[in-house]
Coordinates of C-alpha atoms and ligand atoms in Angstrom, one line a residue:
M787 CA 0.0 0.0 0.0
K788 CA 1.6 3.3 -1.1
T789 CA 0.9 6.4 0.9
L790 CA 0.3 9.8 -0.7
V791 CA 3.6 11.1 0.8
E792 CA 5.5 8.2 -0.7
F793 CA 3.8 8.6 -4.0
I794 CA 4.6 12.3 -4.2
N795 CA 8.2 11.7 -3.2
D796 CA 8.6 8.9 -5.8
K797 CA 7.3 11.3 -8.5
Q798 CA 9.9 13.9 -7.5
V799 CA 12.7 11.4 -8.3
E800 CA 11.4 11.1 -11.8
Y801 CA 12.3 14.8 -12.4
P802 CA 16.0 15.3 -12.4
G803 CA 16.9 18.6 -10.9
A804 CA 13.7 18.8 -8.9
T805 CA 14.4 20.7 -5.7
G806 CA 11.7 19.2 -3.6
E807 CA 9.8 22.5 -3.2
F808 CA 6.8 21.3 -5.2
T809 CA 6.8 18.1 -3.2
R810 CA 6.7 20.1 0.0
L811 CA 3.9 22.3 -1.3
L812 CA 1.7 19.3 -2.1
N813 CA 2.5 17.8 1.3
D814 CA 1.5 21.0 3.0
I815 CA -1.9 20.9 1.2
T816 CA -2.3 17.3 2.4
I817 CA -1.7 18.3 6.0
A818 CA -4.3 21.1 5.9
A819 CA -6.8 18.7 4.2
K820 CA -6.3 16.2 7.2
I821 CA -7.0 19.0 9.7
V822 CA -10.1 20.1 7.8
N823 CA -11.2 16.5 7.5
R824 CA -10.9 16.0 11.2
E825 CA -13.1 19.1 11.9
I826 CA -15.7 18.0 9.3
R827 CA -16.0 14.6 10.8
I828 CA -17.0 16.0 14.1
A829 CA -19.3 18.7 12.7
G830 CA -22.6 18.4 14.5
L831 CA -20.8 17.5 17.8
A832 CA -18.3 20.4 17.9
D833 CA -19.5 23.9 17.5
I834 CA -18.4 24.1 13.8
N835 CA -21.8 24.2 12.1
G836 CA -23.5 27.5 11.3
L837 CA -22.7 30.9 10.1
H838 CA -19.5 32.8 11.0
G839 CA -21.3 36.1 10.8
T840 CA -19.3 37.5 7.9
T841 CA -19.7 37.6 4.1
N842 CA -17.1 36.9 1.4
I843 CA -16.3 38.8 -1.8
Q844 CA -19.2 37.3 -3.6
G845 CA -21.6 38.6 -0.9
E846 CA -22.2 35.0 0.4
E847 CA -22.5 34.4 4.1
Q848 CA -19.4 32.6 5.3
K849 CA -19.9 29.4 7.4
K850 CA -17.7 28.7 10.4
L851 CA -16.2 25.8 8.5
D852 CA -15.4 28.0 5.4
V853 CA -13.4 30.3 7.7
F854 CA -11.7 27.4 9.6
A855 CA -10.7 25.6 6.4
N856 CA -9.5 28.8 4.8
T857 CA -7.3 29.7 7.8
H858 CA -5.8 26.2 7.9
F859 CA -4.9 26.0 4.2
I860 CA -3.4 29.5 4.4
E861 CA -1.4 28.7 7.5
A862 CA -0.1 25.4 6.0
L863 CA 1.1 27.1 2.8
K864 CA 2.5 30.0 4.6
H865 CA 4.7 27.9 6.9
G866 CA 5.8 25.7 4.1
G867 CA 7.5 28.7 2.4
Q868 CA 7.0 27.4 -1.2
C869 CA 3.9 29.4 -1.9
A870 CA 4.3 33.1 -2.6
A871 CA 0.6 34.0 -2.7
I872 CA -2.9 32.5 -2.5
A873 CA -6.2 33.5 -4.2
S874 CA -9.0 32.1 -2.1
E875 CA -12.8 32.2 -2.6
E876 CA -13.0 33.6 1.0
N877 CA -10.6 36.6 0.5
E878 CA -11.3 39.5 -1.7
D879 CA -7.6 40.3 -2.3
L880 CA -4.7 38.1 -3.1
I881 CA -2.9 36.9 0.1
I882 CA 0.8 37.7 -0.3
F883 CA 3.1 36.0 2.1
G884 CA 6.0 37.2 4.1
N885 CA 8.2 40.3 3.7
P886 CA 7.2 41.3 0.2
Y887 CA 10.8 41.9 -0.7
S888 CA 12.1 38.5 0.4
Q889 CA 9.6 36.3 -1.4
K890 CA 11.1 32.9 -1.8
G891 CA 8.1 30.8 -3.0
K892 CA 8.2 29.7 -6.6
Y893 CA 4.5 28.8 -6.6
V894 CA 1.1 30.5 -6.2
V895 CA -2.1 28.7 -5.3
A896 CA -5.8 29.3 -6.0
M897 CA -8.3 27.5 -3.7
D898 CA -11.8 27.0 -2.7
P899 CA -11.3 25.7 0.9
V900 CA -14.9 24.4 1.3
D901 CA -16.8 23.9 -1.8
G902 CA -20.5 23.1 -1.5
S903 CA -20.8 25.1 1.8
S904 CA -24.6 25.0 1.7
N905 CA -24.4 21.2 2.3
I906 CA -22.3 21.4 5.5
E907 CA -25.1 21.4 8.0
V908 CA -27.1 18.7 6.3
N909 CA -24.3 16.1 6.3
I910 CA -23.9 16.0 2.5
P911 CA -20.5 15.6 0.9
I912 CA -18.4 18.8 0.5
G913 CA -14.9 19.3 -0.9
T914 CA -11.8 21.4 -1.3
I915 CA -10.4 22.4 -4.7
F916 CA -7.0 23.8 -5.4
S917 CA -4.8 24.8 -8.4
V918 CA -1.1 25.5 -8.4
F919 CA 0.8 27.8 -10.8
K920 CA 4.5 28.6 -11.1
R921 CA 4.7 32.3 -10.5
I922 CA 5.7 34.5 -13.5
T923 CA 7.1 37.4 -11.5
K924 CA 10.7 37.1 -10.2
E925 CA 11.3 35.2 -7.0
G926 CA 12.6 37.6 -4.4
R927 CA 10.0 40.2 -5.4
P928 CA 6.4 40.4 -4.2
A929 CA 4.0 38.1 -6.0
T930 CA 1.3 39.9 -7.8
V931 CA -2.2 39.2 -9.2
D932 CA -0.5 38.5 -12.6
D933 CA 0.9 35.4 -11.1
L934 CA -2.6 34.0 -10.7
L935 CA -4.1 35.4 -13.9
Q936 CA -2.7 32.6 -16.1
P937 CA -4.8 30.3 -18.3
G938 CA -5.5 26.9 -16.9
R939 CA -3.1 25.3 -19.5
E940 CA -0.2 26.8 -17.4
M941 CA -1.2 25.0 -14.2
V942 CA 1.4 22.7 -12.7
A943 CA -1.0 20.8 -10.4
A944 CA -4.6 20.7 -9.4
G945 CA -6.5 18.6 -7.0
Y946 CA -9.6 18.1 -5.0
V947 CA -10.5 16.6 -1.7
L948 CA -13.9 15.0 -1.3
Y949 CA -15.2 14.7 2.2
G950 CA -17.7 12.0 1.5
S951 CA -18.5 8.5 2.8
S952 CA -14.7 8.4 2.9
T953 CA -12.2 11.2 2.4
T954 CA -10.5 11.0 -1.0
M955 CA -7.8 13.2 -2.5
V956 CA -7.5 13.3 -6.3
Y957 CA -4.8 15.2 -8.0
T958 CA -2.8 15.6 -11.1
T959 CA 0.5 17.2 -12.1
G960 CA -0.3 16.9 -15.8
N961 CA 0.8 13.3 -16.0
G962 CA -2.4 11.4 -15.3
V963 CA -4.7 11.5 -12.3
N964 CA -4.4 9.5 -9.1
G965 CA -6.8 9.1 -6.2
F966 CA -6.0 8.5 -2.5
T967 CA -8.3 7.4 0.3
Y968 CA -7.8 8.5 3.9
D969 CA -7.5 5.9 6.6
P970 CA -8.4 7.7 9.8
S971 CA -7.1 4.9 12.0
V972 CA -3.5 5.6 10.9
G973 CA -3.9 9.2 9.7
L974 CA -2.6 8.5 6.2
F975 CA -3.9 8.8 2.6
F976 CA -3.3 5.6 0.6
L977 CA -3.2 5.2 -3.2
S978 CA -6.6 3.6 -3.9
H979 CA -7.4 4.9 -7.5
P980 CA -4.3 4.8 -9.6
D981 CA -4.4 6.3 -13.1
M982 CA -8.0 7.3 -13.0
K983 CA -9.8 7.4 -16.4
L984 CA -13.2 8.9 -17.1
P985 CA -15.5 6.9 -19.4
D986 CA -16.1 8.6 -22.8
E987 CA -19.8 8.1 -22.4
G988 CA -22.1 8.2 -19.4
N989 CA -25.8 8.2 -18.7
T990 CA -26.0 10.8 -15.9
Y991 CA -26.5 14.5 -16.2
S992 CA -26.2 17.0 -13.3
I993 CA -27.6 20.5 -13.5
N994 CA -29.8 22.7 -11.2
E995 CA -32.9 22.2 -13.3
A996 CA -34.9 24.7 -11.3
N997 CA -33.2 27.4 -13.3
Y998 CA -34.5 25.8 -16.6
N999 CA -36.6 28.8 -17.7
Y1000 CA -33.5 31.0 -17.6
F1001 CA -31.1 28.6 -19.4
P1002 CA -29.8 29.4 -22.9
E1003 CA -31.7 27.7 -25.7
G1004 CA -28.7 25.4 -26.3
V1005 CA -28.8 24.0 -22.8
K1006 CA -32.6 23.5 -23.0
R1007 CA -32.2 21.5 -26.2
F1008 CA -29.4 19.4 -24.7
L1009 CA -31.6 18.6 -21.7
N1010 CA -34.4 17.6 -24.1
Y1011 CA -31.9 15.3 -25.8
C1012 CA -30.9 13.8 -22.5
Q1013 CA -34.6 13.1 -21.7
E1014 CA -35.5 11.5 -25.1
D1015 CA -36.2 7.8 -25.5
D1016 CA -33.4 6.1 -27.4
K1017 CA -32.4 2.6 -26.5
P1018 CA -29.1 2.4 -28.3
T1019 CA -27.7 5.5 -26.6
H1020 CA -29.3 4.5 -23.2
R1021 CA -31.5 7.5 -23.1
P1022 CA -33.3 8.9 -21.2
Y1023 CA -30.3 9.5 -18.9
S1024 CA -30.6 9.8 -15.2
T1025 CA -30.3 13.0 -13.2
R1026 CA -28.0 13.3 -10.1
Y1027 CA -27.3 16.6 -8.5
V1028 CA -25.6 16.9 -5.1
G1029 CA -25.0 20.6 -5.2
S1030 CA -21.3 20.1 -4.3
L1031 CA -19.2 20.5 -7.5
V1032 CA -16.5 18.1 -6.1
A1033 CA -19.1 15.4 -5.4
D1034 CA -20.9 15.7 -8.7
V1035 CA -17.6 15.7 -10.7
H1036 CA -16.1 12.9 -8.7
R1037 CA -19.2 10.7 -9.4
N1038 CA -18.8 11.4 -13.1
M1039 CA -15.1 10.7 -12.8
M1040 CA -16.0 7.2 -11.5
R1041 CA -19.0 6.4 -13.7
G1042 CA -19.1 8.9 -16.5
G1043 CA -21.6 11.7 -16.9
I1044 CA -21.8 15.4 -17.5
F1045 CA -22.1 18.3 -15.0
I1046 CA -23.4 21.7 -16.2
Y1047 CA -23.5 25.0 -14.5
P1048 CA -24.5 27.3 -17.4
G1049 CA -24.8 31.0 -17.7
N1050 CA -28.4 32.1 -17.4
Q1051 CA -30.4 35.2 -18.0
K1052 CA -29.9 36.4 -14.4
N1053 CA -26.1 35.5 -14.3
P1054 CA -24.8 35.3 -17.8
M1055 CA -21.4 33.9 -16.6
G1056 CA -23.0 31.4 -14.3
K1057 CA -22.0 30.9 -10.7
L1058 CA -18.8 28.9 -10.5
R1059 CA -15.4 30.6 -10.3
L1060 CA -12.8 30.0 -13.0
L1061 CA -9.5 30.0 -11.0
Y1062 CA -10.4 27.9 -8.0
E1063 CA -13.4 25.8 -9.1
C1064 CA -13.6 25.4 -12.9
A1065 CA -10.0 25.4 -14.1
P1066 CA -8.6 22.9 -11.6
M1067 CA -11.5 20.6 -12.2
A1068 CA -11.0 21.0 -15.9
F1069 CA -7.3 20.1 -15.6
I1070 CA -8.1 17.0 -13.6
I1071 CA -10.9 15.9 -16.0
E1072 CA -8.9 16.5 -19.1
Q1073 CA -6.0 14.5 -17.6
A1074 CA -8.5 11.6 -17.0
G1075 CA -9.6 11.7 -20.6
G1076 CA -12.7 13.9 -20.2
K1077 CA -13.5 17.4 -21.4
A1078 CA -14.4 20.8 -19.9
S1079 CA -15.8 23.7 -21.8
D1080 CA -17.7 26.9 -21.3
G1081 CA -20.0 25.7 -24.0
F1082 CA -17.8 26.9 -26.8
K1083 CA -14.2 26.6 -25.9
P1084 CA -12.0 24.7 -23.4
I1085 CA -12.0 26.1 -19.9
L1086 CA -8.3 25.7 -19.8
D1087 CA -7.9 28.2 -22.7
I1088 CA -9.7 31.0 -20.9
E1089 CA -7.4 34.0 -20.2
P1090 CA -8.4 35.2 -16.7
Y1091 CA -8.7 38.9 -16.0
D1092 CA -9.9 38.7 -12.4
I1093 CA -9.1 36.2 -9.6
H1094 CA -12.8 35.8 -8.8
Q1095 CA -14.2 35.8 -12.3
R1096 CA -17.0 33.3 -13.2
T1097 CA -17.5 31.1 -16.2
P1098 CA -20.2 28.7 -17.4
L1099 CA -19.1 25.1 -17.0
F1100 CA -19.8 21.9 -19.0
I1101 CA -17.6 19.1 -17.7
G1102 CA -17.4 15.4 -17.8
S1103 CA -17.4 12.5 -20.3
R1104 CA -15.9 13.6 -23.6
H1105 CA -18.8 12.6 -25.9
M1106 CA -21.4 14.1 -23.6
V1107 CA -19.6 17.5 -23.4
E1108 CA -19.1 17.5 -27.2
K1109 CA -22.8 16.8 -27.6
A1110 CA -23.7 19.7 -25.3
E1111 CA -21.3 22.0 -27.2
E1112 CA -23.1 21.0 -30.5
F1113 CA -26.4 22.3 -29.1
M1114 CA -24.8 25.5 -27.7
K1115 CA -23.1 26.2 -31.1
E1116 CA -26.4 25.6 -32.9
Y1117 CA -28.9 27.4 -30.7
S1118 CA -26.9 29.8 -28.5
R1119 CA -24.1 31.0 -30.8
E1120 CA -24.7 34.6 -29.9
L1121 CA -23.3 33.8 -26.4
A1122 CA -19.9 32.7 -27.8
D1123 CA -18.7 36.2 -28.4
F1124 CA -20.0 37.3 -25.1
R1125 CA -17.4 35.2 -23.3
Ligands
AHM672 P1 -19.8 27.5 -2.9 O1 -18.3 27.5 -3.3 O2 -20.2 28.8 -2.3 O3 -20.1 26.3 -2.1 O4 -20.6 27.4 -4.3 C1 -20.3 26.4 -5.3 C2 -21.3 25.3 -5.3 C3 -20.9 24.2 -6.1 O5 -20.2 23.2 -5.3 C4 -22.1 23.6 -6.7 O6 -22.0 22.9 -7.9 C5 -23.0 24.9 -6.9 O7 -22.5 25.8 -6.0 C6 -24.4 24.6 -6.6 O8 -25.1 25.8 -6.9 P2 -26.7 25.9 -6.9 O9 -27.2 25.8 -5.5 O10 -27.0 27.2 -7.6 O11 -27.2 24.7 -7.7
MG673 MG1 -16.9 27.4 -1.6

């Protein structure tokens, strides 16, 4: 049984000249994930449920667990010293570490410490999402927002932690995807899902259908397609919607399927954030053989202009995402230029 730490260390050996900094960074993320996991597992007993009494940059009320997880991930990365700055869903501004003129960290991180916050109190799976970039500004100088505003294709690593019936960490460094399950009795993640691959087809679609009336025509047509009777293609498909992106994407990762959070008339760019929700999930899914798009082009090709910007998301099994894109291109073409 290989542990996550052994796995990360073994990978480092494959890169001659590797300094171990990236390895340390990933290990720090793992440590924070374990601390957050411990807290989640006692939610309901400890006083960790409920509101923190503050709102984040998106005007959403922060839960106690949002704030707890955010603090622990920030602390872990700060003490490690490899990370020069963090963009977090919970902080309006970039968090820049240390004396700005003695920045040593080579990397910057974007993260959603607790994704699916609305599910915390009702004991439904939630997650953590992160992406890692190499900074483009010079080491030794303060990191800037430009270090984070890189297209997803430049990412050096991305991962998610799913706090579900078990706790699983899935990550990629651009060379396949591997999943690790946490064994609480020994406090270690073990490799449980080596070289994860997403089926090209699936028969599940996940979308918040309550917004149907506001969806673009292309999405409505795709949903009609999913609901049609057609034995050879196993339609009608099934709907599954947890309301935690990590859980919905992880299910599709294991079984195939598509997750959609489209733009709608009220929010043309949808709800989900590019840097710390959509792009890392897109990197993982592409590495596992799937596809992620904004309906017209790959999520990983989007040039970010704001650390908190949003994007529509179509993600999952390759053929299903391509089908959804066909409908978008045929019936909602006018939105393509809007993005
Ligand atoms: P959060 O980061 O504030 O928790 O919001 C993101 C979550 C995703 O996990 C999930 O897919 C989506 O919001 C659900 O939104 P909705 O309730 O509109 O369906
Ligand atoms: Mg969140």
